[in-house]
GROMACS .gro file of C-alpha atoms in nm:
model
  195
    1MET     CA    1  13.276  -7.640   3.100
    2THR     CA    2  13.075  -7.944   3.153
    3LYS     CA    3  13.247  -8.272   3.195
    4PRO     CA    4  13.228  -8.492   2.897
    5PRO     CA    5  13.087  -8.844   2.921
    6PRO     CA    6  13.272  -9.164   2.978
    7PRO     CA    7  13.398  -9.309   2.665
    8GLY     CA    8  13.245  -9.633   2.518
    9THR     CA    9  12.871  -9.500   2.555
   10PRO     CA   10  12.587  -9.350   2.368
   11GLU     CA   11  12.703  -9.046   2.562
   12TRP     CA   12  12.996  -9.003   2.455
   13ASP     CA   13  12.948  -9.107   2.069
   14ALA     CA   14  12.683  -8.810   2.083
   15TYR     CA   15  12.950  -8.610   2.259
   16LEU     CA   16  13.183  -8.628   1.979
   17ALA     CA   17  12.964  -8.641   1.701
   18GLU     CA   18  12.834  -8.277   1.785
   19GLY     CA   19  13.243  -8.191   1.840
   20ASN     CA   20  13.215  -8.295   1.481
   21ALA     CA   21  12.989  -8.130   1.344
   22LYS     CA   22  13.113  -7.778   1.446
   23GLN     CA   23  13.408  -7.866   1.276
   24ALA     CA   24  13.511  -7.699   0.956
   25ARG     CA   25  13.477  -7.914   0.650
   26LYS     CA   26  13.706  -7.924   0.300
   27ARG     CA   27  13.649  -7.944  -0.044
   28VAL     CA   28  13.873  -8.228  -0.234
   29THR     CA   29  13.920  -8.305  -0.604
   30ALA     CA   30  14.173  -8.617  -0.710
   31ASP     CA   31  14.310  -8.558  -1.020
   32ALA     CA   32  14.515  -8.788  -1.265
   33LEU     CA   33  14.833  -8.776  -1.457
   34LEU     CA   34  14.789  -9.046  -1.735
   35ARG     CA   35  14.986  -9.079  -2.074
   36ASP     CA   36  14.978  -9.223  -2.397
   37PRO     CA   37  15.272  -9.483  -2.463
   38ASP     CA   38  15.464  -9.138  -2.628
   39GLY     CA   39  15.414  -8.995  -2.268
   40ARG     CA   40  15.122  -8.763  -2.383
   41LEU     CA   41  14.953  -8.604  -2.109
   42LEU     CA   42  14.585  -8.693  -2.135
   43LEU     CA   43  14.334  -8.396  -2.072
   44VAL     CA   44  13.983  -8.350  -2.056
   45LYS     CA   45  13.730  -8.056  -2.141
   46PRO     CA   46  13.445  -8.015  -1.882
   47THR     CA   47  13.149  -7.832  -2.051
   48TYR     CA   48  13.049  -7.666  -1.722
   49LYS     CA   49  13.345  -7.447  -1.748
   50PRO     CA   50  13.619  -7.293  -1.944
   51GLY     CA   51  13.926  -7.455  -2.042
   52TRP     CA   52  14.039  -7.787  -2.095
   53ASP     CA   53  14.177  -8.005  -1.719
   54LEU     CA   54  14.343  -8.334  -1.616
   55PRO     CA   55  14.098  -8.578  -1.564
   56GLY     CA   56  13.987  -8.635  -1.257
   57GLY     CA   57  13.703  -8.465  -1.051
   58MET     CA   58  13.518  -8.394  -0.685
   59ALA     CA   59  13.514  -8.584  -0.420
   60GLU     CA   60  13.144  -8.677  -0.292
   61SER     CA   61  13.111  -8.631   0.112
   62ASN     CA   62  13.343  -8.881   0.308
   63GLU     CA   63  13.451  -9.049  -0.002
   64ALA     CA   64  13.852  -9.117  -0.020
   65PRO     CA   65  14.069  -8.874  -0.326
   66SER     CA   66  14.202  -9.191  -0.454
   67ASP     CA   67  13.856  -9.365  -0.451
   68ALA     CA   68  13.750  -9.013  -0.580
   69VAL     CA   69  13.959  -8.993  -0.901
   70ARG     CA   70  13.913  -9.353  -1.008
   71ARG     CA   71  13.522  -9.323  -0.936
   72GLU     CA   72  13.557  -8.984  -1.217
   73LEU     CA   73  13.753  -9.214  -1.435
   74ALA     CA   74  13.523  -9.525  -1.444
   75GLU     CA   75  13.233  -9.245  -1.506
   76GLU     CA   76  13.335  -8.958  -1.702
   77LEU     CA   77  13.576  -9.196  -1.930
   78GLY     CA   78  13.519  -9.550  -1.869
   79LEU     CA   79  13.871  -9.604  -1.720
   80ASP     CA   80  13.914  -9.807  -1.474
   81ILE     CA   81  14.249  -9.743  -1.358
   82THR     CA   82  14.500  -9.803  -1.093
   83LEU     CA   83  14.669  -9.538  -0.917
   84TYR     CA   84  15.104  -9.589  -0.867
   85ALA     CA   85  15.157  -9.270  -0.652
   86LEU     CA   86  15.040  -8.944  -0.500
   87LEU     CA   87  15.201  -8.679  -0.659
   88CYS     CA   88  15.096  -8.354  -0.563
   89ILE     CA   89  14.850  -8.215  -0.224
   90ASP     CA   90  14.834  -7.851  -0.335
   91TRP     CA   91  14.554  -7.627  -0.049
   92VAL     CA   92  14.341  -7.410  -0.257
   93SER     CA   93  14.286  -7.075  -0.102
   94PRO     CA   94  13.929  -6.934  -0.139
   95HIS     CA   95  13.826  -6.787  -0.425
   96GLY     CA   96  13.566  -6.594  -0.593
   97PRO     CA   97  13.269  -6.802  -0.440
   98TRP     CA   98  13.454  -7.101  -0.343
   99ASP     CA   99  13.602  -7.196  -0.002
  100ASP     CA  100  13.939  -7.365   0.043
  101LEU     CA  101  14.018  -7.686  -0.129
  102MET     CA  102  14.215  -7.987  -0.113
  103ALA     CA  103  14.348  -8.082  -0.474
  104PHE     CA  104  14.538  -8.421  -0.492
  105VAL     CA  105  14.726  -8.572  -0.807
  106PHE     CA  106  14.778  -8.899  -0.864
  107ASP     CA  107  15.014  -9.066  -1.073
  108ALA     CA  108  14.750  -9.358  -1.308
  109GLY     CA  109  15.038  -9.447  -1.535
  110GLN     CA  110  15.035  -9.518  -1.888
  111LEU     CA  111  14.723  -9.621  -2.088
  112SER     CA  112  14.736  -9.834  -2.429
  113TRP     CA  113  14.766  -9.713  -2.781
  114ASP     CA  114  14.406  -9.966  -2.776
  115THR     CA  115  14.298  -9.819  -2.478
  116CYS     CA  116  14.399  -9.424  -2.636
  117ALA     CA  117  14.219  -9.515  -2.934
  118ALA     CA  118  13.886  -9.578  -2.786
  119LEU     CA  119  13.901  -9.342  -2.547
  120ARG     CA  120  13.576  -9.088  -2.560
  121PRO     CA  121  13.387  -8.888  -2.317
  122HIS     CA  122  13.118  -9.164  -2.108
  123ASP     CA  123  12.892  -8.877  -1.958
  124GLU     CA  124  12.756  -8.483  -2.030
  125GLU     CA  125  13.026  -8.368  -1.820
  126LEU     CA  126  13.281  -8.324  -2.083
  127SER     CA  127  13.318  -8.243  -2.451
  128GLU     CA  128  13.645  -8.314  -2.574
  129CYS     CA  129  13.952  -8.528  -2.441
  130ALA     CA  130  14.261  -8.575  -2.616
  131PHE     CA  131  14.695  -8.630  -2.555
  132PHE     CA  132  14.871  -8.368  -2.542
  133PRO     CA  133  15.313  -8.336  -2.527
  134GLU     CA  134  15.387  -8.198  -2.217
  135ASP     CA  135  15.454  -7.859  -2.306
  136GLN     CA  136  15.073  -7.830  -2.508
  137ALA     CA  137  14.894  -7.976  -2.202
  138LEU     CA  138  15.087  -7.693  -1.967
  139SER     CA  139  15.003  -7.396  -2.249
  140VAL     CA  140  14.627  -7.486  -2.275
  141LEU     CA  141  14.533  -7.526  -1.870
  142ARG     CA  142  14.482  -7.238  -1.669
  143ASP     CA  143  14.626  -7.089  -1.472
  144ARG     CA  144  14.596  -7.303  -1.138
  145GLN     CA  145  14.594  -7.596  -1.271
  146ARG     CA  146  14.911  -7.561  -1.530
  147ARG     CA  147  15.064  -7.482  -1.169
  148ARG     CA  148  14.972  -7.806  -1.045
  149ALA     CA  149  15.014  -8.010  -1.323
  150GLU     CA  150  15.396  -7.927  -1.291
  151GLN     CA  151  15.448  -8.013  -0.984
  152ALA     CA  152  15.256  -8.321  -1.034
  153LEU     CA  153  15.552  -8.402  -1.344
  154ILE     CA  154  15.858  -8.259  -1.147
  155ALA     CA  155  15.663  -8.508  -0.854
  156LEU     CA  156  15.665  -8.814  -1.136
  157ARG     CA  157  15.989  -8.770  -1.251
  158GLU     CA  158  16.176  -8.725  -0.903
  159SER     CA  159  15.943  -9.032  -0.738
  160VAL     CA  160  15.875  -8.749  -0.443
  161PRO     CA  161  15.570  -8.631  -0.329
  162ARG     CA  162  15.542  -8.234  -0.339
  163TYR     CA  163  15.318  -8.051  -0.090
  164LEU     CA  164  15.155  -7.710  -0.265
  165GLN     CA  165  15.034  -7.411  -0.209
  166ASN     CA  166  14.802  -7.269  -0.444
  167GLY     CA  167  15.016  -7.487  -0.701
  168GLN     CA  168  15.332  -7.355  -0.537
  169PRO     CA  169  15.544  -7.594  -0.356
  170LEU     CA  170  15.663  -7.454   0.001
  171TRP     CA  171  15.955  -7.636   0.015
  172ASN     CA  172  16.134  -7.830  -0.176
  173ARG     CA  173  16.475  -8.058  -0.122
  174GLY     CA  174  16.719  -7.852  -0.085
  175HIS     CA  175  16.530  -7.535  -0.069
  176ALA     CA  176  16.427  -7.323   0.229
  177PRO     CA  177  16.076  -7.272   0.276
  178VAL     CA  178  15.943  -7.079  -0.011
  179HIS     CA  179  15.619  -6.781   0.121
  180GLU     CA  180  15.400  -6.652  -0.232
  181GLY     CA  181  15.608  -6.401  -0.351
  182GLU     CA  182  15.927  -6.481  -0.230
  183GLN     CA  183  16.197  -6.668  -0.448
  184SER     CA  184  16.358  -6.981  -0.330
  185THR     CA  185  16.719  -7.001  -0.197
  186VAL     CA  186  16.946  -7.302  -0.189
  187ARG     CA  187  16.986  -7.434   0.216
  188THR     CA  188  17.370  -7.482   0.232
  189GLU     CA  189  17.351  -7.626   0.557
  190PRO     CA  190  17.110  -7.829   0.747
  191GLU     CA  191  16.803  -7.640   0.970
  192GLY     CA  192  16.893  -7.513   1.262
  193GLY     CA  193  17.295  -7.501   1.183
  194THR     CA  194  17.541  -7.809   1.203
  195HIS     CA  195  17.623  -7.987   1.536
   0.00000   0.00000   0.00000
């Protein structure tokens, strides 16, 4: 193994860039929970795939997830939103032709009645947008998106962000870690026992 060049030199930057180019890349998506004054959830219907989705989309190269969701909502719905909290991060395993991805869901608050009444798709990627009561919204989302939205709603109510894997919480407050196919169990003492 050769010795790395000294830090702070152009050779050092080239050395780091070579290492960076070999690192794995993750796709990133960022969605928003947006509600009307009655608490109904905003869903969008993409033209490029079946079913309904939470509003948002894919991050561009080197774009922060929070910037991506704001950009997507501006482009697709003409909304200038404020993000209030991160609700969940979901690692989605490879499936079909797709590599894994990191999916972020943010709380974007409540829209006014005037904004809701004027809301329309602004580009060809969406055919519709509509507000649904929570239970109906969850019933029209595809499985992976539904599980993520359910967990985002729990995080919104509890004010505690959640880490998910394939839409399932890996752990919860007061519960032991959950692995796919296992039931969660309530932890009765701190990990490692009591002291």
